[in-house]
Coordinates of C-alpha atoms and ligand atoms in Angstrom, one line a residue:
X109 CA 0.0 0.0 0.0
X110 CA 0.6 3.6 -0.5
X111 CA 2.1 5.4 2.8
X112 CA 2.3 2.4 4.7
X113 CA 0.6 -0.2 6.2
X114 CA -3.4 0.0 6.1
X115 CA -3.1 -1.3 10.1
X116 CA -0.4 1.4 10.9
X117 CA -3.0 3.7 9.3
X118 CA -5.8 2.8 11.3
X119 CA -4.1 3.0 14.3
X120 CA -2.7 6.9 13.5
X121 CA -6.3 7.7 13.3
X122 CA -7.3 5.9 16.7
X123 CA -4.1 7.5 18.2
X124 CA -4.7 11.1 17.1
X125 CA -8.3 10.9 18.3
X126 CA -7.3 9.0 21.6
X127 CA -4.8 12.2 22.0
X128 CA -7.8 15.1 21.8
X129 CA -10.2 12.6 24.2
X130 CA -7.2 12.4 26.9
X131 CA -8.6 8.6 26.4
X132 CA -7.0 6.6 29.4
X133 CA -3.3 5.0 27.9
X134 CA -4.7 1.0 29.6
X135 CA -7.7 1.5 27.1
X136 CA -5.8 2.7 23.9
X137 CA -3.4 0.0 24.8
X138 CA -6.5 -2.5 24.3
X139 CA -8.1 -0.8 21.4
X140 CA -4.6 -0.3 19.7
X141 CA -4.7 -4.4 18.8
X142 CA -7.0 -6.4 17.1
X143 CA -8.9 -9.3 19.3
X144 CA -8.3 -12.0 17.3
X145 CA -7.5 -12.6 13.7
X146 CA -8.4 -16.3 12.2
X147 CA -5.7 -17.3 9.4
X148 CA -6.9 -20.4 7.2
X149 CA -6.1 -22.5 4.5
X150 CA -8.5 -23.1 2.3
X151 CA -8.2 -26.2 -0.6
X152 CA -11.0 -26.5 -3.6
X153 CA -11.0 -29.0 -6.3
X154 CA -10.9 -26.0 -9.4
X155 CA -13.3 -27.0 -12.5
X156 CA -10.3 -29.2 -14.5
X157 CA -9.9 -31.0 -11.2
X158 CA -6.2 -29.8 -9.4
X159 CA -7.0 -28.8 -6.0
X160 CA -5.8 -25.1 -5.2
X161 CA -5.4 -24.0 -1.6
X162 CA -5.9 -20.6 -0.8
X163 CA -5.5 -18.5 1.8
X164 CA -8.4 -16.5 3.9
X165 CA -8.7 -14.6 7.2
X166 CA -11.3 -13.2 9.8
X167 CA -10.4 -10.4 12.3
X168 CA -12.6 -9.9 15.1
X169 CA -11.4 -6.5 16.1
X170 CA -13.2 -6.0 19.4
X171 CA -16.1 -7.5 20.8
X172 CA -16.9 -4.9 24.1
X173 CA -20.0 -3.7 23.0
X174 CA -21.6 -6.7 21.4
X175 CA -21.3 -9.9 18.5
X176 CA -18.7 -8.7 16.0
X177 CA -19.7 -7.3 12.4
X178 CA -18.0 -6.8 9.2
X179 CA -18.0 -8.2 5.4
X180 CA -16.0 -10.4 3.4
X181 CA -13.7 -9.4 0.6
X182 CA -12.8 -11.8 -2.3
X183 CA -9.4 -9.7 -4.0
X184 CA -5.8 -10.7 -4.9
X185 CA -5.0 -7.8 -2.3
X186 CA -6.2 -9.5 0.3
X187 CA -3.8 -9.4 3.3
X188 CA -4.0 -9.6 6.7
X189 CA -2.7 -6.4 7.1
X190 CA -5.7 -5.0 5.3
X191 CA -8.3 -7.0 7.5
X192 CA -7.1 -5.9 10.8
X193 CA -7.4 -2.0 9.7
X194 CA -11.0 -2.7 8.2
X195 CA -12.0 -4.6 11.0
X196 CA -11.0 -2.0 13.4
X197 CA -13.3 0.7 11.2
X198 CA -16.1 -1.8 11.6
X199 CA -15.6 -1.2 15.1
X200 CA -15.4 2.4 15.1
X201 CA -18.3 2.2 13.0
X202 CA -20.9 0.3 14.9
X203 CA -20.1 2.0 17.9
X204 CA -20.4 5.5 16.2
X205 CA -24.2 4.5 14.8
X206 CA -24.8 3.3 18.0
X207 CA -25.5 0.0 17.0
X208 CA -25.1 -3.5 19.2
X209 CA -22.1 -4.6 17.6
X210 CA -18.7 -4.8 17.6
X211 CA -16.2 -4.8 14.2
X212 CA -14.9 -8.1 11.7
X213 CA -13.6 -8.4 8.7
X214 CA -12.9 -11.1 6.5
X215 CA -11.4 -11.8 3.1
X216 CA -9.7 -14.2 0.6
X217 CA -6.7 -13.7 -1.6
X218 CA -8.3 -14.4 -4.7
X219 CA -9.3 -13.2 -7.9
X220 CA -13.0 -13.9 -8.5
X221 CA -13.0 -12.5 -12.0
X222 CA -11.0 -15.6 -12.9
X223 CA -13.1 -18.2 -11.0
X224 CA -16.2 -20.2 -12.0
X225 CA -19.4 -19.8 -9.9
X226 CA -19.1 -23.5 -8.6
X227 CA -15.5 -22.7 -7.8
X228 CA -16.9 -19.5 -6.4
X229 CA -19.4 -21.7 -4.5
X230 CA -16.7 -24.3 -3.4
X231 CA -14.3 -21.6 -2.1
X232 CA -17.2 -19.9 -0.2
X233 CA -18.5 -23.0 1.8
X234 CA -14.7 -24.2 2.9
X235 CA -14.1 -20.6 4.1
X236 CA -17.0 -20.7 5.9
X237 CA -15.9 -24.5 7.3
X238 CA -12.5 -22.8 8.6
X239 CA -13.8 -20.3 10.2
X240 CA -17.2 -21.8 11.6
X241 CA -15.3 -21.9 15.0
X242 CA -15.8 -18.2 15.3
X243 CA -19.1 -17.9 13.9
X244 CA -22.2 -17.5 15.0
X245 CA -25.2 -14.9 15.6
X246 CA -24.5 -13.7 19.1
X247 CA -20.2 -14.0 17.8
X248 CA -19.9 -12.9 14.6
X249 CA -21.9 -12.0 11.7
X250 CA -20.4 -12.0 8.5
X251 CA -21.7 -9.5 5.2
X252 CA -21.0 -8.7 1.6
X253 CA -18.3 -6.5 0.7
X254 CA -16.0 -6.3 -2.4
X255 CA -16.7 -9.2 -4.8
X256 CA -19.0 -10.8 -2.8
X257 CA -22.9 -10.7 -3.0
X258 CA -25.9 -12.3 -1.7
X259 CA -25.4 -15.3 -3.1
X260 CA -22.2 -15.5 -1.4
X261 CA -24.1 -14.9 1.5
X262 CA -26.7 -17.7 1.0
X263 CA -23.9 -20.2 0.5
X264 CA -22.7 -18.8 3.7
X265 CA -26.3 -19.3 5.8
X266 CA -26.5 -22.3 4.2
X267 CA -22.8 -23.8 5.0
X268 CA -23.4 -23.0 8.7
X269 CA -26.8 -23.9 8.5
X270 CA -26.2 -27.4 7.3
X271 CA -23.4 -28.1 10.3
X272 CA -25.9 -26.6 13.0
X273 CA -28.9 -29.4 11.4
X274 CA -31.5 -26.3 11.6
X275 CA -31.6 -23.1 9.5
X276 CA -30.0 -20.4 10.9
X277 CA -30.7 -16.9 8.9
X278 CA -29.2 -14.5 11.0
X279 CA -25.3 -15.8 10.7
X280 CA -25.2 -13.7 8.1
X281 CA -26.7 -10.4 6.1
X282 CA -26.8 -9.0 2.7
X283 CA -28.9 -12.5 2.1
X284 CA -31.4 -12.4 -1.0
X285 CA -35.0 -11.5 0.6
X286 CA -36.2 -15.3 0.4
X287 CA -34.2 -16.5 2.5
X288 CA -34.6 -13.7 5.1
X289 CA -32.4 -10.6 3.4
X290 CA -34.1 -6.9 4.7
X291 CA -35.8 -4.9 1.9
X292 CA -33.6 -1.8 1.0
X293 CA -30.4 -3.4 2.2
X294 CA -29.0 -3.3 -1.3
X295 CA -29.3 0.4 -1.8
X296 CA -28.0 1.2 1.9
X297 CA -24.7 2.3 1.6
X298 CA -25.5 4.4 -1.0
X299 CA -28.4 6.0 0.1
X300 CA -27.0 6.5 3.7
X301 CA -24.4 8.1 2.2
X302 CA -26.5 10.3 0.1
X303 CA -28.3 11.0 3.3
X304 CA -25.0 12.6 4.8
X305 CA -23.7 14.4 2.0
X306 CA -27.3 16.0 1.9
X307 CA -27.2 16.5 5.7
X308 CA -23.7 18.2 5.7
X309 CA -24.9 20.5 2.5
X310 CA -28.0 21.5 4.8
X311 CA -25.4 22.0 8.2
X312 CA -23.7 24.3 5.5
X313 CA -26.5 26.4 4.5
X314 CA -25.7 25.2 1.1
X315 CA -28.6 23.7 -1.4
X316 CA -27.9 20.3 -3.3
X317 CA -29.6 21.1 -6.4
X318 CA -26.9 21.3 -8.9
X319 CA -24.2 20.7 -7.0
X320 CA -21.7 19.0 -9.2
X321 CA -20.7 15.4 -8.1
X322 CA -17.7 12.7 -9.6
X323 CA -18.0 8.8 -8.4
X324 CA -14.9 7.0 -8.7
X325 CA -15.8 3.2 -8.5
X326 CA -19.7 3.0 -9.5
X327 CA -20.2 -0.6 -7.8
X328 CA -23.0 -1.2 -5.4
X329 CA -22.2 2.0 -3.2
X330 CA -21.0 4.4 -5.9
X331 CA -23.5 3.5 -8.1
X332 CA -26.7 3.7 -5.5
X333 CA -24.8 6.9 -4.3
X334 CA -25.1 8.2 -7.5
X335 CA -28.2 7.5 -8.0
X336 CA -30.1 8.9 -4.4
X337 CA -27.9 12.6 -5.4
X338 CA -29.1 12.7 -8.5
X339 CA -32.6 12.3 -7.2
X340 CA -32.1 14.6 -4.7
X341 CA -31.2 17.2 -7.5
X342 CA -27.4 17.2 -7.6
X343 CA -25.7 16.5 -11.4
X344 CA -23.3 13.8 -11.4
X345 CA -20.7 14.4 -13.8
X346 CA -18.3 11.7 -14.1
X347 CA -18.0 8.4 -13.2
X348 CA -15.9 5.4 -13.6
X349 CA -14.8 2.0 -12.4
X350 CA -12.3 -0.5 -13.1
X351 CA -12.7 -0.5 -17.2
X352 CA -12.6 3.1 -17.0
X353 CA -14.6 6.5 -16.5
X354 CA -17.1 8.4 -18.1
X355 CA -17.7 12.3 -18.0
X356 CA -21.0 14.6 -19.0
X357 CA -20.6 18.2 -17.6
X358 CA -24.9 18.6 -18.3
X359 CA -25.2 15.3 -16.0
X360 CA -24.5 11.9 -16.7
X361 CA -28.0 9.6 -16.5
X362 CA -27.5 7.1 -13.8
X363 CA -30.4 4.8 -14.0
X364 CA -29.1 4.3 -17.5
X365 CA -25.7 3.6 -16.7
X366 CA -26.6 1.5 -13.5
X367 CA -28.6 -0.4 -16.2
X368 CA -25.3 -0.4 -18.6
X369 CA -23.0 -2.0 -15.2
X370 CA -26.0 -4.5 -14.5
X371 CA -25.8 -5.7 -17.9
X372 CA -22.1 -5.6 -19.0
X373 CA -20.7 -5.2 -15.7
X374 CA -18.1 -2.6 -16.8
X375 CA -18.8 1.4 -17.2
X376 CA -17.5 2.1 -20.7
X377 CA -20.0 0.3 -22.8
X378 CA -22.0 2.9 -22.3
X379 CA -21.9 5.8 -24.7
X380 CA -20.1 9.1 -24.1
X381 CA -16.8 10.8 -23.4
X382 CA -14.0 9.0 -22.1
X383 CA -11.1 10.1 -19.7
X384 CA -8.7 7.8 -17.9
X385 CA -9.4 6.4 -15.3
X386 CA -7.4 8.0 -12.4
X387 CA -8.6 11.8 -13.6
X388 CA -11.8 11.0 -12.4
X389 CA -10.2 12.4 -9.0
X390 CA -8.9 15.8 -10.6
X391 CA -12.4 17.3 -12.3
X392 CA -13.5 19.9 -11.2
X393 CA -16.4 19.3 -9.2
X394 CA -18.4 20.4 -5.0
X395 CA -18.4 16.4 -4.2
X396 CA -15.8 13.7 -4.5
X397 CA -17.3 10.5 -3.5
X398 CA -13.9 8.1 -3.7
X399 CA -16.2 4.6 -3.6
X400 CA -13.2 1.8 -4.9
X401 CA -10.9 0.7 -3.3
X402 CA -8.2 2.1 0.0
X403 CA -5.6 4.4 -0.4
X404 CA -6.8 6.1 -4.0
X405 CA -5.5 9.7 -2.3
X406 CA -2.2 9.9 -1.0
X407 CA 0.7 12.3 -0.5
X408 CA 1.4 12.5 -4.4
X409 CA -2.6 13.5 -5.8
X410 CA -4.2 14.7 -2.6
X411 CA -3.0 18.7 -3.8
X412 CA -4.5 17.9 -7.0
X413 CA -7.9 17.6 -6.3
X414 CA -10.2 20.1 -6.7
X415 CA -13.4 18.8 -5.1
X416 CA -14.8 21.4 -1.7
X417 CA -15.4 18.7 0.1
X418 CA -14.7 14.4 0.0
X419 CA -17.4 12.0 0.8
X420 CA -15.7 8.7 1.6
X421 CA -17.5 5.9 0.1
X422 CA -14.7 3.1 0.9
X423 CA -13.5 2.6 3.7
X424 CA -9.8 4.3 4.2
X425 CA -9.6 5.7 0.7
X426 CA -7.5 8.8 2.0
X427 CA -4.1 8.0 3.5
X428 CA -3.2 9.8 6.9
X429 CA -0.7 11.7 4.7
X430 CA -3.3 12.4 1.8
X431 CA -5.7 13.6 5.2
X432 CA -3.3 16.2 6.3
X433 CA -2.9 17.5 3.1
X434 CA -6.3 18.0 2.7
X435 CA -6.6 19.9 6.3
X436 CA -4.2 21.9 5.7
X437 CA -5.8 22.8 1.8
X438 CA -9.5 23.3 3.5
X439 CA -10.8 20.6 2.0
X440 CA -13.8 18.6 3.9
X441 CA -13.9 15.0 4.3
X442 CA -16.8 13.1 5.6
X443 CA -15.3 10.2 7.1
X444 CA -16.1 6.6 5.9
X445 CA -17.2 5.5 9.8
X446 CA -20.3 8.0 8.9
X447 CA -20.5 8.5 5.1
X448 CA -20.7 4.0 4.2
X449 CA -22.1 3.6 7.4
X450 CA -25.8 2.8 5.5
X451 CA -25.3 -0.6 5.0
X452 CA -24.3 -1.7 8.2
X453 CA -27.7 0.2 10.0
X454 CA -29.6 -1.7 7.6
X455 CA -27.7 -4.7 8.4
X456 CA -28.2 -4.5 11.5
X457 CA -32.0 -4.4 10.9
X458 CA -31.9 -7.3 8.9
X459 CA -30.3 -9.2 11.7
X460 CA -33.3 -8.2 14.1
X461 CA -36.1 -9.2 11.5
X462 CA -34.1 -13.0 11.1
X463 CA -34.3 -12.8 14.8
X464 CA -37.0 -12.0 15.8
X465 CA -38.4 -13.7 12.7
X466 CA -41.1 -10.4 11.9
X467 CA -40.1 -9.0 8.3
X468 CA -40.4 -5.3 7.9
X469 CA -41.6 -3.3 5.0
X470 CA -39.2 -0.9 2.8
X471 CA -40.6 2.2 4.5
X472 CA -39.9 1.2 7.9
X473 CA -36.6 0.3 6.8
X474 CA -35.7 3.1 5.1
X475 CA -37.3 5.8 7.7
X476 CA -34.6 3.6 10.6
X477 CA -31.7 4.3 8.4
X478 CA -33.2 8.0 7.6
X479 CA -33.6 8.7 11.9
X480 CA -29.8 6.2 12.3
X481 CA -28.1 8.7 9.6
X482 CA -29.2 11.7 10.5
X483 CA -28.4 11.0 14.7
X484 CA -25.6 10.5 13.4
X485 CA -24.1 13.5 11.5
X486 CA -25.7 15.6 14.5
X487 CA -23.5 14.2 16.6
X488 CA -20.1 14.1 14.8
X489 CA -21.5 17.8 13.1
X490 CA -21.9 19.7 16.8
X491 CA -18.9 17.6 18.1
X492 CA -16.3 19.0 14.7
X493 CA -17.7 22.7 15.6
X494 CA -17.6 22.6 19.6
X495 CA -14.0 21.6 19.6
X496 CA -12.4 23.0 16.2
X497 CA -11.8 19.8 14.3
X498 CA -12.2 17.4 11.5
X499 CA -15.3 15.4 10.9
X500 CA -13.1 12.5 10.8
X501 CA -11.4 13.2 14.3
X502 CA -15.0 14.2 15.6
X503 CA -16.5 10.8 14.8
X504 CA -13.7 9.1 16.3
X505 CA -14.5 10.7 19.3
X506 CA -18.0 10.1 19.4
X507 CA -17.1 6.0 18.9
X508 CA -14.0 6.1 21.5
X509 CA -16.3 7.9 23.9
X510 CA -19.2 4.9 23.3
X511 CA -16.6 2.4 23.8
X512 CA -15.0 3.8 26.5
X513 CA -17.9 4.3 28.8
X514 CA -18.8 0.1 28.3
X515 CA -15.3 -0.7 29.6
X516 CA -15.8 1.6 32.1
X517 CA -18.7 0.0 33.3
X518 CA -17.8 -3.7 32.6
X519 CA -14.6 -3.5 33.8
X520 CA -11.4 -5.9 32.5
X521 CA -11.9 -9.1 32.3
X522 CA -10.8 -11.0 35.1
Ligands
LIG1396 P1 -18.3 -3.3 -5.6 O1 -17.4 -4.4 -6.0 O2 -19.8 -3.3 -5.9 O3 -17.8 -1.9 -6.3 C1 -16.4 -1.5 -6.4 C2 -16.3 -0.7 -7.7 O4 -15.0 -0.1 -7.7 C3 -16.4 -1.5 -8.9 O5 -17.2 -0.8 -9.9 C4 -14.9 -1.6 -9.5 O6 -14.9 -1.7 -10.9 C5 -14.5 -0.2 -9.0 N1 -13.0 -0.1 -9.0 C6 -12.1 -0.9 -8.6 N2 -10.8 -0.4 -8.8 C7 -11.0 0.9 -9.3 C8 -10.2 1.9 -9.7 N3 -8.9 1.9 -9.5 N4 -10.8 3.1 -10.1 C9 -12.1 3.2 -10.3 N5 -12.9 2.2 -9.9 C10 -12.4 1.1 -9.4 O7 -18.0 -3.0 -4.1 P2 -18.8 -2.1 -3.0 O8 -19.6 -3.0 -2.2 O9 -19.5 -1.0 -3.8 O10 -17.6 -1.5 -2.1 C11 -16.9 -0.4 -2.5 C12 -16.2 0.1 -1.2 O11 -17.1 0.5 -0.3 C13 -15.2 -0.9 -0.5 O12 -14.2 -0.1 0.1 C14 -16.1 -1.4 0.6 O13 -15.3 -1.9 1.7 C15 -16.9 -0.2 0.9 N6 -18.1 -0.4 1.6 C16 -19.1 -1.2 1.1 C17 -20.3 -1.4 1.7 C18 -21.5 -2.2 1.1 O14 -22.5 -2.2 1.7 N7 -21.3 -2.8 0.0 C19 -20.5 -0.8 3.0 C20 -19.5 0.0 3.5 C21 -18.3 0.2 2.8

């Protein structure tokens, strides 16, 4: 990675907020390390019949406030470097949103572009096998995340379900709806993060409507981004993903190009000017939603861009050196503990309904994540202004402050 290791970079952030809360040294030295992180080996029999054995891990960050939460990532970056530091947001995350949870992550080094579905399939259920010592509905709940999708999830219900000898929907979310998914989980992310750049306009005394708006990686949350800001009347200008990026000054039409991605799963097939890739982060636009991948802005582009303020889509797209460069420039960012944090309300949701086996309607979904969001950019808004500083620093407060007040209350175990 860019500047570092993505761990190291997690812990600066923790360490910088820990600093302005005075947090007590005994708990930083706790929250400074991850729980426990799972390393497996995991061998398939690939379509022409070799075996492969590859290699997977699951962090369970910290597990103070409740069962630990977090997706899994199929990429050839994969590392378990990367899985601690995402883990760790998880748990920043949850407790930030207030929600029962602690933080996971999960991933295998893989590429699933190059893998059949039954490999897919075969690869899914023997992760789930390895790791089924740590799983569970009250330990740890597993989700989608890059590469992975509610089929992934059903393989995973159905893997743990199968050992257990009874179904057991709430191991994980993200499931398709017939098998106990939550309507509008899909669209979460995206919309929650429409929610806050919509919030933070309104903090602002600033209007929406035409505010100019460039998506690097239109996937599930830069594409459903995209889409809730263009209904709420803001132009989104340029666009891209992996096969490349797409730019329309008069507004490029999402539900079109969503349609395009759905279809051909790759941006450029649909008509209209072409720039590379990486510019996607220079145009000159209000919003820059970096929705990818980690580490896209770093010491060598952050002085480059031109957006007023960032709206973090991934999680950790801005290295601690990119960050201070920003500061220093004036440039907002609306950290990914609040901006993605969408999905994880509404998985959260889901996980009550397969509990409490009562399904919900889209509206009463929605209007949760709508009351979740919005709590949520209060706080971390009146906390940034009270004491002078960033968004990102304020929301690490408000999560270190959550966290800190269960351990002081429970104590340290023994
Ligand atoms: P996704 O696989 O649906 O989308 C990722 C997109 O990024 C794809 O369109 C891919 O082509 C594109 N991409 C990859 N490399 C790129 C590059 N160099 N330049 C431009 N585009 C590139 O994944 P997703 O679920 O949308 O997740 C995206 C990010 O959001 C990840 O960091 C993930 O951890 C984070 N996130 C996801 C969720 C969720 O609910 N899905 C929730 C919180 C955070």
């Amino acid at each position: 990675m860019i500047d570092g290791s993505l761990t190291r970079k997690a812990q600066k952030q923790l360490y910088k907020a820990a600093r302005e809360f005075k947090l007590d040294t005994n708990l930083l030295k706790i929250l400074e390390k991850p729980m426990r992180t799972l390393k497996v080996s995991i061998p398939i029999k690939l379509d022409n019949g070799k075996t492969k054995v590859f290699t997977g891990f699951r962090c369970q960050y910290n597990n103070a406030i409740g069962p630990t939460k977090g997706g899994v990532r199929y990429h050839p970056n994969v590392s378990e470097d990367e899985v601690v530091a995402l883990a760790a947001w998880m748990t920043w995350k949850c407790a930030l949103l207030d929600l029962p949870y602690g933080g996971a992550k999960g991933g295998i080094i893989c590429d699933p572009t190059k893998l059949s579905e039954a490999e897919l399939e075969r690869l899914t259920r023997r992760y789930t096998t390895e790791i089924m010592p740590i799983l569970g509905p009250h330990i740890d709940i597993p989700a989608p995340d890059v590469y992975t999708t509610s089929k992934t999830m059903a393989w995973i219900m159905d893997t743990f379900s199968m050992f257990k000898g009874y179904t057991e929907p709430s191991i994980v979310t993200g499931k398709p709806e017939i098998l106990g998914g939550s309507k509008g989980r899909k669209e979460a992310t995206g919309k929650g993060l429409a929610i806050i750049t919509r919030e933070f306009f309104k903090a602002q005394k600033k209007s929406l409507k035409g505010a100019k708006i460039a998506v690097q990686g239109f996937g599930n949350v830069g594409g459903h981004a995209a889409l809730f800001l263009s209904k709420m009347g803001a132009t989104v200008v340029a666009a891209s993903d992996a096969s490349g990026c797409l730019v329309n000054p008069g507004g490029l039409d999402i539900p079109r190009l969503m349609e395009c991605v759905e279809k051909y799963a790759c941006i450029i097939k649909h008509p209209g000017k072409q720039i590379h890739r990486d510019e996607l982060l220079f145009q000159d636009v209000d919003v820059l939603i970096p929705a990818a991948l980690e580490d896209q802005i770093h010491k060598n582009n952050a002085s480059k861009i031109k957006a007023k303020v960032i709206v973090e889509g991934a999680n950790g797209p801005i290295t601690p050196e990119g960050d201070e460069i920003l500061e220093k420039r004036g440039v907002d960012v609306i950290p990914d503990i609040l901006a993605n944090a969408g999905g994880v309300v509404v998985s959260h949701l889901e996980w009550v309904q397969a509990l409490s086996g009562l399904y919900w309607e889209e509206e009463q979904v929605n209007a949760e994540l709508e009351r979740k969001m919005v709590k949520a950019f209060k706080q971390v808004w009146d906390k940034a202004t009270k004491r002078k500083v960033t968004l990102r620093c304020a929301a690490y407060l408000a999560a270190i402050e959550r966290i800190a007040e269960v351990y002081r209350y429970r104590g340290l175990f023994p």
